[in-house]
Coordinates of C-alpha atoms in Angstrom, one line a residue:
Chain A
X1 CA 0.0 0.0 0.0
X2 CA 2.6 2.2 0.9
X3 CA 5.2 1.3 -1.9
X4 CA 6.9 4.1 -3.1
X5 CA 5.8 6.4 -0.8
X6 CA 9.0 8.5 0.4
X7 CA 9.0 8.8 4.4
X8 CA 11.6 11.3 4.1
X9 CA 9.6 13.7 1.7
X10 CA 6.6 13.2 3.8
X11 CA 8.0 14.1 6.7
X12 CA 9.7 17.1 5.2
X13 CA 6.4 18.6 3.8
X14 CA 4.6 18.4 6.7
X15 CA 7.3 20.6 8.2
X16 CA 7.1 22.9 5.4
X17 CA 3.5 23.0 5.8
X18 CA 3.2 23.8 9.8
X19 CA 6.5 26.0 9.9
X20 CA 5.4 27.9 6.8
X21 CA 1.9 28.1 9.0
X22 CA 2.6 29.0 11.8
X23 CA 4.8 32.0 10.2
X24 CA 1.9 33.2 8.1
X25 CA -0.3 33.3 10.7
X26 CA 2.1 35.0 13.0
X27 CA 3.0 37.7 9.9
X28 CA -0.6 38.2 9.7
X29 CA -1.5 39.0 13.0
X30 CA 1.4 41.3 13.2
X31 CA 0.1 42.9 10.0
X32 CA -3.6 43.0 11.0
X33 CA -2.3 44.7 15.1
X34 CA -0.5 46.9 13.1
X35 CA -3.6 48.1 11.2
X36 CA -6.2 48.0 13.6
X37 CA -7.3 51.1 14.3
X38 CA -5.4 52.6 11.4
X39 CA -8.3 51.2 9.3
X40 CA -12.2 50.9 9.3
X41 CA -13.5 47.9 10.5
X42 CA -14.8 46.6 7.1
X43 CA -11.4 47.3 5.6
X44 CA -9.5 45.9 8.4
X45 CA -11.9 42.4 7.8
X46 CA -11.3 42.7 3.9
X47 CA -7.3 43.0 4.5
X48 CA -8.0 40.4 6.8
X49 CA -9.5 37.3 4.4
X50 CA -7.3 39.0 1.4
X51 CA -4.2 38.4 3.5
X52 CA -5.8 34.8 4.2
X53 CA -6.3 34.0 0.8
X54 CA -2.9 34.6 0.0
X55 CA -1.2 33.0 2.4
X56 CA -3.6 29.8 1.3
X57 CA -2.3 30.4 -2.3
X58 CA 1.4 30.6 -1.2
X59 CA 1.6 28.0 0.8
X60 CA -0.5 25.4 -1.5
X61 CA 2.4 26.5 -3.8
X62 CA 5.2 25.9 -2.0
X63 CA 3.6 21.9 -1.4
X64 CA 3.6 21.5 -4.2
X65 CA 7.3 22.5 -5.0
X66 CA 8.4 20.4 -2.6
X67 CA 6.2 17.4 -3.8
X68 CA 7.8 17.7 -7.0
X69 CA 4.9 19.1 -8.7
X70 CA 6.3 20.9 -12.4
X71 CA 5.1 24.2 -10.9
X72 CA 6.1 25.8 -14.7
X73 CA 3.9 24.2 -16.0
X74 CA 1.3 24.1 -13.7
X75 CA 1.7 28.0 -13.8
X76 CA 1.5 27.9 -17.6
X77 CA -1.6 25.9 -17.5
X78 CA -3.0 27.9 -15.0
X79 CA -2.6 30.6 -16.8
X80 CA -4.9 29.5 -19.8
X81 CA -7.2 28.5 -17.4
X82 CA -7.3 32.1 -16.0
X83 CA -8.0 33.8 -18.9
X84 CA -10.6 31.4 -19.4
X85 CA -11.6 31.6 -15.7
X86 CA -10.9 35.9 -16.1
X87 CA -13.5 36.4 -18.8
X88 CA -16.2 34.4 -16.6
X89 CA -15.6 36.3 -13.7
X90 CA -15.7 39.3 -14.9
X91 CA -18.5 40.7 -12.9
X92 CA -16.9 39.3 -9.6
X93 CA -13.6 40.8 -10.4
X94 CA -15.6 44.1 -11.4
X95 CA -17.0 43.7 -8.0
X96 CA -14.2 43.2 -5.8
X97 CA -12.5 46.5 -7.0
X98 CA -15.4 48.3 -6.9
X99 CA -15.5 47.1 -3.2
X100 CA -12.2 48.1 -3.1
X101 CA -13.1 51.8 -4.4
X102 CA -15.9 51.7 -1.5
X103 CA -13.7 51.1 1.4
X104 CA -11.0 53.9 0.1
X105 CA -14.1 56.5 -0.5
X106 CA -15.3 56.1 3.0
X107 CA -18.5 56.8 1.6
X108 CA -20.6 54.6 4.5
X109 CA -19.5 52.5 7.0
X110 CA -21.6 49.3 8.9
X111 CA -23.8 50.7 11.1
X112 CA -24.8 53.7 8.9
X113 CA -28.4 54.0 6.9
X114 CA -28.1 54.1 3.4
X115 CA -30.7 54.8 1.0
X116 CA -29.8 53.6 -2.5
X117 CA -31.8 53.1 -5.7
X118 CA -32.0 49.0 -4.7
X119 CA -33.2 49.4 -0.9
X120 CA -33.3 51.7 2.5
X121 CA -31.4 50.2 5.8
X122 CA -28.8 50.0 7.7
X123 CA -25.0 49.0 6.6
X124 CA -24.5 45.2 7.8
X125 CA -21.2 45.1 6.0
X126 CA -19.3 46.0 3.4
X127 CA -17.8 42.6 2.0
X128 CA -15.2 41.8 -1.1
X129 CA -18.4 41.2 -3.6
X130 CA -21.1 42.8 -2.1
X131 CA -22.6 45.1 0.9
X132 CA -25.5 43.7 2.5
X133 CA -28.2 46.2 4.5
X134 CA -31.0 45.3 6.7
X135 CA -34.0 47.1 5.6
X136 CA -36.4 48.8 7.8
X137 CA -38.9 45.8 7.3
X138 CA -36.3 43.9 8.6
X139 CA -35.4 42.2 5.2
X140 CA -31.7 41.0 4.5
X141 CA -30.7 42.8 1.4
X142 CA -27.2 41.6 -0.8
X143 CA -26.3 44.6 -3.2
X144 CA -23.1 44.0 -5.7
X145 CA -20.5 46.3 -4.6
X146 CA -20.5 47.6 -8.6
X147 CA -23.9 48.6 -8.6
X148 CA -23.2 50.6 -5.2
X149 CA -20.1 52.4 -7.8
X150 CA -22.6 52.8 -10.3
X151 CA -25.7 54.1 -8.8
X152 CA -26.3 57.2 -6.8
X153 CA -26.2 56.6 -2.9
X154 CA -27.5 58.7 -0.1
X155 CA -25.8 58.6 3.3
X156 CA -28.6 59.6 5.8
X157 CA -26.5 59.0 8.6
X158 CA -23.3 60.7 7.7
X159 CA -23.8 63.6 9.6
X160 CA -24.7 64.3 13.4
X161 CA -27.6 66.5 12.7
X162 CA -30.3 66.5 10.2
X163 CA -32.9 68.5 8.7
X164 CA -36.9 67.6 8.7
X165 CA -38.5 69.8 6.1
X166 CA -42.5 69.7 6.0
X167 CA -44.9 71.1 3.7
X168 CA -47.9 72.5 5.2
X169 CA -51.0 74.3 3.5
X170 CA -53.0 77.2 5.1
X171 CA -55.8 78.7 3.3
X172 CA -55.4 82.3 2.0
X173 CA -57.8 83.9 4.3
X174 CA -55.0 83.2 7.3
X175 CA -52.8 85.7 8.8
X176 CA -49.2 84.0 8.1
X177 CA -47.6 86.2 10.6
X178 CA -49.6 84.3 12.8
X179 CA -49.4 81.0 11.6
X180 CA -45.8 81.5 11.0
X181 CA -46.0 82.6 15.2
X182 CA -47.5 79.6 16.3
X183 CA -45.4 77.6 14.2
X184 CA -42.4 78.7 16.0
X185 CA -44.0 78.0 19.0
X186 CA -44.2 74.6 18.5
X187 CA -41.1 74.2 16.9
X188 CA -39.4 75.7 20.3
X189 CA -41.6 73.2 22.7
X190 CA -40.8 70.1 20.8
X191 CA -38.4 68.2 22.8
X192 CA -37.0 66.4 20.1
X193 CA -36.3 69.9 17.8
X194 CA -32.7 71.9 18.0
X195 CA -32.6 75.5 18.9
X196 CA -29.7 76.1 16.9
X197 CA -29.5 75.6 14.0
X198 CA -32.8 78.2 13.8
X199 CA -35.6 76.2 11.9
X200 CA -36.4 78.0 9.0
X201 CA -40.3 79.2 7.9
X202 CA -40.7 79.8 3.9
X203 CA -43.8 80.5 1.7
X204 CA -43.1 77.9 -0.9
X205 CA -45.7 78.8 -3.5
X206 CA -49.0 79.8 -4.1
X207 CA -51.2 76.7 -4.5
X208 CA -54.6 75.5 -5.5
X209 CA -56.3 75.4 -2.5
X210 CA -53.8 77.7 -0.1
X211 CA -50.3 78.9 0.6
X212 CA -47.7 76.4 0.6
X213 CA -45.3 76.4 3.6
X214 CA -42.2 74.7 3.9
X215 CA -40.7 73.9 7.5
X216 CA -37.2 73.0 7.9
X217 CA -36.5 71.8 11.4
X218 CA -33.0 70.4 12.7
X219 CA -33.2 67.4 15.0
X220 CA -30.3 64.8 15.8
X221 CA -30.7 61.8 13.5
X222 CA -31.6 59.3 15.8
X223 CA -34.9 60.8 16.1
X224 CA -36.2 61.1 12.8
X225 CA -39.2 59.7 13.5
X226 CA -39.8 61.0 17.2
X227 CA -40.1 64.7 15.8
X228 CA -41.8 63.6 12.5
X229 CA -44.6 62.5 15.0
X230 CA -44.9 64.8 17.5
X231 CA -44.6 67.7 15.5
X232 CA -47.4 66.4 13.3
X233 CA -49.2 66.3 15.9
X234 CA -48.7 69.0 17.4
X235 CA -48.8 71.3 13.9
X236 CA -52.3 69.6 13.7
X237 CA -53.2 70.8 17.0
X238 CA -52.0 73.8 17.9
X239 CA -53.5 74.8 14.0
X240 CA -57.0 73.2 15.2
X241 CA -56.7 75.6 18.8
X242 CA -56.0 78.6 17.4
X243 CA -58.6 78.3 14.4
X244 CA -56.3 77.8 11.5
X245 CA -57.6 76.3 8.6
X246 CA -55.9 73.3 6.6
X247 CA -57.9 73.9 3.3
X248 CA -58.4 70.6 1.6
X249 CA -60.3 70.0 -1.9
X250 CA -63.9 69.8 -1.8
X251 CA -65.8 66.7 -2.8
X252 CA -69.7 65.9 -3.5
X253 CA -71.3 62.6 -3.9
X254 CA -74.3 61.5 -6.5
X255 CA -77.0 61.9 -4.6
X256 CA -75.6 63.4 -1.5
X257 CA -76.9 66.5 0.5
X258 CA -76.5 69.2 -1.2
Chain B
X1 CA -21.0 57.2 42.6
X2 CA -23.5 58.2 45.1
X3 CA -22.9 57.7 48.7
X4 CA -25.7 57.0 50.9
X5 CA -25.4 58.6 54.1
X6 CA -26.0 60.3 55.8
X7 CA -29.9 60.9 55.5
X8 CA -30.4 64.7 54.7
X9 CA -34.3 66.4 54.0
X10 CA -35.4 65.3 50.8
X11 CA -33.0 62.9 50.3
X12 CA -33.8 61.1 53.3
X13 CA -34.2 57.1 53.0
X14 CA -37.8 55.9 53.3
X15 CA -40.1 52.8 53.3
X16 CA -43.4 53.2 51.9
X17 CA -46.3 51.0 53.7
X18 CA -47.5 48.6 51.5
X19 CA -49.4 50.6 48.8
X20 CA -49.0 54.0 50.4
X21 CA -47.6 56.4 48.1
X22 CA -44.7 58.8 48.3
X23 CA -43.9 62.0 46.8
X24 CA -41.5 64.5 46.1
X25 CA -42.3 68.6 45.4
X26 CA -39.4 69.3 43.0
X27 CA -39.7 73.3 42.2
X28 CA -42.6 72.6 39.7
X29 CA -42.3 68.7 38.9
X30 CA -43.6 65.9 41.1
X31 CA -42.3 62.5 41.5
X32 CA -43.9 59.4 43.7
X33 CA -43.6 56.1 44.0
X34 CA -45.9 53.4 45.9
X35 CA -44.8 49.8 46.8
X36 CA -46.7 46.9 46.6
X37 CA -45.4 43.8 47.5
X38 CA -42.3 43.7 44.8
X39 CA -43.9 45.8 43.0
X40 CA -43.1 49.5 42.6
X41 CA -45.5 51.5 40.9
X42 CA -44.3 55.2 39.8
X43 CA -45.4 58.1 38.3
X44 CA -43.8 61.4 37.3
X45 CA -44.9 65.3 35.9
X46 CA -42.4 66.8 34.2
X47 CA -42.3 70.7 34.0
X48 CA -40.7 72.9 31.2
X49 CA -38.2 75.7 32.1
X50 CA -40.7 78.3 32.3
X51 CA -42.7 76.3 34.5
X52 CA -39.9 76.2 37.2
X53 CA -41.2 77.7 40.4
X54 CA -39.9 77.8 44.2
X55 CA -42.1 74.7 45.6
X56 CA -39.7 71.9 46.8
X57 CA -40.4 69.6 49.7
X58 CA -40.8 65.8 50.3
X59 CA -40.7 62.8 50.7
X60 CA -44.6 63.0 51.7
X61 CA -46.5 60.1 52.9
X62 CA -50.1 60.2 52.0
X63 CA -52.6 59.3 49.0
X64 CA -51.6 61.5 46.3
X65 CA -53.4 61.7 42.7
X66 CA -51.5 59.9 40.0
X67 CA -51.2 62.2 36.8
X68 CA -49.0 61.2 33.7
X69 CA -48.2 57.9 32.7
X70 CA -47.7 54.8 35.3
X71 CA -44.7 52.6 35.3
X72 CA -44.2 49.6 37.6
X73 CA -40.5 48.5 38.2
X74 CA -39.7 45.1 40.2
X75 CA -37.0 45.2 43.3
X76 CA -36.9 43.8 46.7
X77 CA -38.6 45.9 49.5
X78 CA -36.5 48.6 51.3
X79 CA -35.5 51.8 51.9
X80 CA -35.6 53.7 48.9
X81 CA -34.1 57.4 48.3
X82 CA -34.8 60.1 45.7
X83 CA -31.1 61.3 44.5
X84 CA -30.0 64.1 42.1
X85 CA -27.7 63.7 39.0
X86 CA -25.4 65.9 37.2
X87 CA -26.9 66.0 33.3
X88 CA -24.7 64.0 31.0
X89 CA -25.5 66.6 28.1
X90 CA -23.0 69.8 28.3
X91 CA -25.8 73.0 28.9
X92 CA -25.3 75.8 26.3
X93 CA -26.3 78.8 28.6
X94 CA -28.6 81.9 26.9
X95 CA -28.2 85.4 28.7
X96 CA -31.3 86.5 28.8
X97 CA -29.6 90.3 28.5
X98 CA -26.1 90.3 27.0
X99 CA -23.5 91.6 29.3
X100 CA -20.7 93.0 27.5
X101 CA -17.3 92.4 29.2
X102 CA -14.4 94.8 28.6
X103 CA -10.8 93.1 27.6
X104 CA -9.4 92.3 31.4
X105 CA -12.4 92.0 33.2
X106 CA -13.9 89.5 35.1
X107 CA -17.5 88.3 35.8
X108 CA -19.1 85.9 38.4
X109 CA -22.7 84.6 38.7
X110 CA -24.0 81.7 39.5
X111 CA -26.1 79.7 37.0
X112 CA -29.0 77.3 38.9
X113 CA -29.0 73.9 36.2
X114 CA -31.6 71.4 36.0
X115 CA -30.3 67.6 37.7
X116 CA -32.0 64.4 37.0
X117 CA -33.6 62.1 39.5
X118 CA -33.5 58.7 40.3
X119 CA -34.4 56.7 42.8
X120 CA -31.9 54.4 44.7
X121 CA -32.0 51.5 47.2
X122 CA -29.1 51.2 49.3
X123 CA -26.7 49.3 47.3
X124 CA -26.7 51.9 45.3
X125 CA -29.2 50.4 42.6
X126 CA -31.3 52.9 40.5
X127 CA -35.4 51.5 40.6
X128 CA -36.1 54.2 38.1
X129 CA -35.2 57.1 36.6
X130 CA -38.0 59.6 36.6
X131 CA -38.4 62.6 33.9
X132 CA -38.5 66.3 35.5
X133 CA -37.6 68.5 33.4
X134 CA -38.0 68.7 29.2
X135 CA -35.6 70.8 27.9
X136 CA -34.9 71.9 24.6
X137 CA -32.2 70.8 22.6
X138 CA -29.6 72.6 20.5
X139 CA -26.7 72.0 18.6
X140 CA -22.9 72.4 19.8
X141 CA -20.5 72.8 16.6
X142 CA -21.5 72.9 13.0
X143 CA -24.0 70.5 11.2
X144 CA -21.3 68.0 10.2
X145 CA -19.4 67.8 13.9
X146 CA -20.2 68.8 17.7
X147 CA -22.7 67.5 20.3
X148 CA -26.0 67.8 21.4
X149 CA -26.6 70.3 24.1
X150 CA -29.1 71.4 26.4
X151 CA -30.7 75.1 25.8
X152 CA -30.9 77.1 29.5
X153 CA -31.6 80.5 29.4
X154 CA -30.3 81.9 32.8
X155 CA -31.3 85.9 32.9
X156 CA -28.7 87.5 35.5
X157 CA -30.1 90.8 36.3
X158 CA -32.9 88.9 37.7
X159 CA -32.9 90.4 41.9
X160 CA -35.3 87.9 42.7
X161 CA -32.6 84.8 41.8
X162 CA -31.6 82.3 44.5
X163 CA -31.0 78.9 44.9
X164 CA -33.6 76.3 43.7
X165 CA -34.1 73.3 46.2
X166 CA -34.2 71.0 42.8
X167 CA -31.5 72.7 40.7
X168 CA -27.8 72.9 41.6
X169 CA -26.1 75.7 42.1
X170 CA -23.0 76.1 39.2
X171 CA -20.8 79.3 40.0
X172 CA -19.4 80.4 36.4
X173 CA -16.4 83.0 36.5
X174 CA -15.9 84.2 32.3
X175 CA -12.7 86.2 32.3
X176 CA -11.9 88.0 28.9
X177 CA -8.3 87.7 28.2
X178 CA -9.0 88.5 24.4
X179 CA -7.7 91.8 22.9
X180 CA -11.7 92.9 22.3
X181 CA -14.6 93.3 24.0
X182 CA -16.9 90.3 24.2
X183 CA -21.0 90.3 24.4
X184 CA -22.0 87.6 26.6
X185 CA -24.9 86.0 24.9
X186 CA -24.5 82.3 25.3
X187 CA -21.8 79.9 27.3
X188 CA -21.4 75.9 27.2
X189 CA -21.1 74.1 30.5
X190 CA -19.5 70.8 30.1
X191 CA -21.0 68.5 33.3
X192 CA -19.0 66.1 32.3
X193 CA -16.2 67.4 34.9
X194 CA -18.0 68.5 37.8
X195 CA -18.9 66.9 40.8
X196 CA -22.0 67.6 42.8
X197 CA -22.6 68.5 46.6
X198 CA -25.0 68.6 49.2
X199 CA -24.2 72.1 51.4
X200 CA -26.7 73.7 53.7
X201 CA -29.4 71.6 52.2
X202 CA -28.4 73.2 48.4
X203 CA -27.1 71.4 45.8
X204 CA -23.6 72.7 44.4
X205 CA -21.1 71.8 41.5
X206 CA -17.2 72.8 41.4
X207 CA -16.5 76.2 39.9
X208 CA -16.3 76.4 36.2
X209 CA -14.1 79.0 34.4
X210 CA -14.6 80.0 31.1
X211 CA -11.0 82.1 29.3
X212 CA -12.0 83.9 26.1
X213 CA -8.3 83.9 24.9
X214 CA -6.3 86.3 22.6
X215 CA -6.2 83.9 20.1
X216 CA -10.2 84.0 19.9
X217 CA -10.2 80.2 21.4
X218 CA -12.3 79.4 24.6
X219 CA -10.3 77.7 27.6
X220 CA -13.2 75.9 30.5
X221 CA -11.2 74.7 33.5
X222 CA -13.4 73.2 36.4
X223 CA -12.0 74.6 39.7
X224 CA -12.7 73.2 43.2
X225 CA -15.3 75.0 45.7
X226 CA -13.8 74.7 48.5
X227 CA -17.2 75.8 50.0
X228 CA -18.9 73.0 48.6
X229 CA -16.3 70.4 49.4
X230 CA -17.3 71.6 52.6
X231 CA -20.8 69.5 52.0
X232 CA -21.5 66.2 51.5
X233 CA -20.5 64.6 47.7
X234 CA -23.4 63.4 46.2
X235 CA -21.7 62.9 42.7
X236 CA -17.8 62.7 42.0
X237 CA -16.4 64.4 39.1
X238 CA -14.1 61.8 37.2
X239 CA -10.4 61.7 37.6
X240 CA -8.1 63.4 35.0
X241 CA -7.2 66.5 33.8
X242 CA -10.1 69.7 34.6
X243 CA -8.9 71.7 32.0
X244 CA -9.0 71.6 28.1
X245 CA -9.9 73.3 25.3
X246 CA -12.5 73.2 23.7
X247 CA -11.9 71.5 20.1
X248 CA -14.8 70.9 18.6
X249 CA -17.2 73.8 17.6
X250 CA -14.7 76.4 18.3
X251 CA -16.2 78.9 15.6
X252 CA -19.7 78.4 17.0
X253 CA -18.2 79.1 20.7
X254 CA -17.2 82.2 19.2
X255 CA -19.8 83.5 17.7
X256 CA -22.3 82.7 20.5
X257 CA -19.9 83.9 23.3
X258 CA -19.4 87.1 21.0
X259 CA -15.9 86.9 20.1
X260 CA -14.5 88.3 17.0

């Protein structure tokens, strides 16, 4: 069973294999303590498996060297076979340095929300093919990184602070100094709105059924929706206790009171 | 880390009888909390700056009328106590009147802050964590950097001004070392340095100084009170260096303390 088997070349690859090992592993975790916190987590993790790779493709190398394997023309073959293999993954290879154009724009990192023309959520991570999001209807979302190059991307969550803008509609027949007053009131009671930056108050346009208003308030981003509510709410009634009209268009029914 | 004794006033230790409810007068808000069995039932009513007014007393035994929203909260029955906190949020200060302050000079007030409450048992545990106060928020730095602040608008020519029981007492000294005269408008209070005391029944913090420089930069350097350290120490201020300048939101500090 054994005949022809050479001890001696066994025995002399299997060193190869764990002292060539251990030293990869101990080069990369000197490379990857070096990096950390040099880097951004996802491109610490990409370094990471890319430096694992590697040292997978080295090492399988150097077994085969010392097995006796004709490594020339192994190479040579393998070169045919990577063009062949190159022209069928194109769109991977597209995608990994795409992914590698992501990590060096810093455009988003895991954690943030992102809003892109695929899908709305929240940065899971940033991978060597792809990013994958958790959507807000808690969905689990796999976008190739070269459609992230190639699309337009919104941050939402770049920034500390953002800004709410609303459109409101008061019929003509208001006084907007007032309206414009009790907006402000509102605006400064709202626990969830910032003082400064000032919210801002604009007459958008004249429209069908009333003036147009635009209301830019400044809020921190984790409550987007906390201050959407309550100031809703509290538009709809502090408009409804100081007699303000919200003009809507009127509707009649066949055969409804006339 | 709070330390429990000894029992002052408010902030004495008590033991409600089963289902009896206790409550606290703080300058405006009420807190009280009833135990039943395990079961702690509390309730709070939260005022708004304006609302502030001098009525501060407790703990009170008796029935009171629950208003506001109920929460129950599950912990072994025993002496509880109501205890103030230093807000984590730094306080961006409004002067209700700017005071302009001459290159050289000097200026002392004190500013009375809002605390938050909680209720401890005596390991030190916090049952809950009632709301007092809603205060507005603002924004410390530009839209792309800073912090979230608290707005408190202080007015200092106000003669009827003294010491809240609810609020501690912050003495502020702004000295203008810049080459021009600054408008005080607005200041920023970072809490995160200062400790908090118990003297003569008040609540105090350590001393904060605020440098307008000649560069136009802002220097805030927490000084000790000796008068306060006098009291008992309700809250200490972490270890490490009580003076730094202010990085972030440098222009805005500028602007809103009037600085050119």
């Amino acid at each position: 069973m054994f005949q022809g088997f050479e001890w001696g070349k066994a025995l002399s690859t299997t060193l190869i294999i764990t002292l060539l090992g251990m030293a990869w592993v101990l080069l990369q975790a000197l490379i990857l303590r070096l990096l950390r916190g040099r880097l951004q987590p996802s491109t610490h993790q990409m370094v990471r498996k890319g430096l694992g790779y590697t040292g997978f493709v080295v090492l399988a190398l150097v077994v085969l060297d010392t097995l006796g394997v004709n490594l020339s023309a192994a190479l040579g073959a393998a070169g045919i076979v990577g063009i062949a293999v190159g022209f069928a993954a194109q769109t991977s290879i597209s995608n990994i340095i795409s992914g590698f154009f992501l990590l060096s724009e810093k455009t988003f990192s895991p954690g943030d929300v992102i809003n892109t023309g695929e899908a709305s959520g929240v940065v899971i991570s940033i991978d060597l093919l792809s990013i994958k999001i958790r959507t807000f209807d808690n969905t689990y979302v796999r976008i190739p990184n070269e459609t992230i190059i190639k699309s337009k991307l919104v941050n939402v969550t770049r920034f500390p602070i953002r800004r709410l803008d609303l459109r409101l509609t008061v019929a003509y027949e208001e006084d907007l100094d007032h309206v414009f007053e009790v907006l402000r009131q509102i605006i400064r009671d709202n626990r969830f709105a910032l003082a400064n930056p000032e919210p801002f108050l604009q007459i958008d346009q004249w429209g069908i059924w009333g003036v147009e208003l635009v209301v830019g308030v400044w809020f921190e981003k984790t409550d987007l929706l906390a201050l959407r509510n309550s100031l809703m709410s509290e538009f709809h009634r502090g408009f409804r206790q100081q007699g303000i009209r919200i003009p809507f268009p009127p509707s009649s029914f066949p055969g409804g009171p006339q | 880390m709070i330390k429990s004794t000894p029992p002052l006033g408010p902030w004495d230790w008590v033991v409600p009888e089963e289902g009896e409810w206790v409550s606290w007068n703080l300058d405006g808000a009420e807190v009280a909390i009833q135990a039943e069995g395990n079961r702690w039932h509390w309730w709070s009513k939260s005022r708004k700056p304006h609302e502030v007014r001098r009525d501060f007393g407790g703990p009170r035994r008796g029935s009171v009328s629950p208003c506001g929203r109920m929460h129950t909260t599950i912990a072994r029955r025993e002496p509880v106590a109501l205890r103030p906190m230093i807000m984590a949020r730094p306080f961006v200060v409004r002067v209700t009147e700017p005071v302009p302050i001459h290159r050289g000079e000097e200026v002392r007030f004190p500013v009375d802050l809002p605390v938050s409450y909680h209720w401890v048992n005596q390991d030190g545990e916090t049952l809950a964590h009632p709301q007092t106060i809603e205060l507005p928020r603002t924004w410390f730095g530009d839209p792309s950097s800073g912090m979230g602040c608290f707005l408190w608008e202080v007015d200092l020519e106000d003669p009827a001004q003294g010491p809240f029981g609810s609020l501690v007492r912050c003495e502020v000294v702004l000295r203008n070392l810049s080459k021009a005269a600054l408008v005080l408008q607005h200041f920023a209070i970072h809490t995160e340095r200062l400790g908090l005391w118990l003297r003569d029944g008040l609540l105090v913090t350590d001393i904060v100084v605020v440098e307008g420089l000649a560069d136009g930069a802002l220097r805030m350097t927490t000084v000790n009170n000796p008068e306060s350290r006098a009291g008992q120490n309700l809250e200490e201020a972490p270890k490490g260096p009580t003076e730094w300048m202010v990085q972030r939101g440098v222009s805005f500090l500028k602007t809103i303390a009037g600085i050119t």
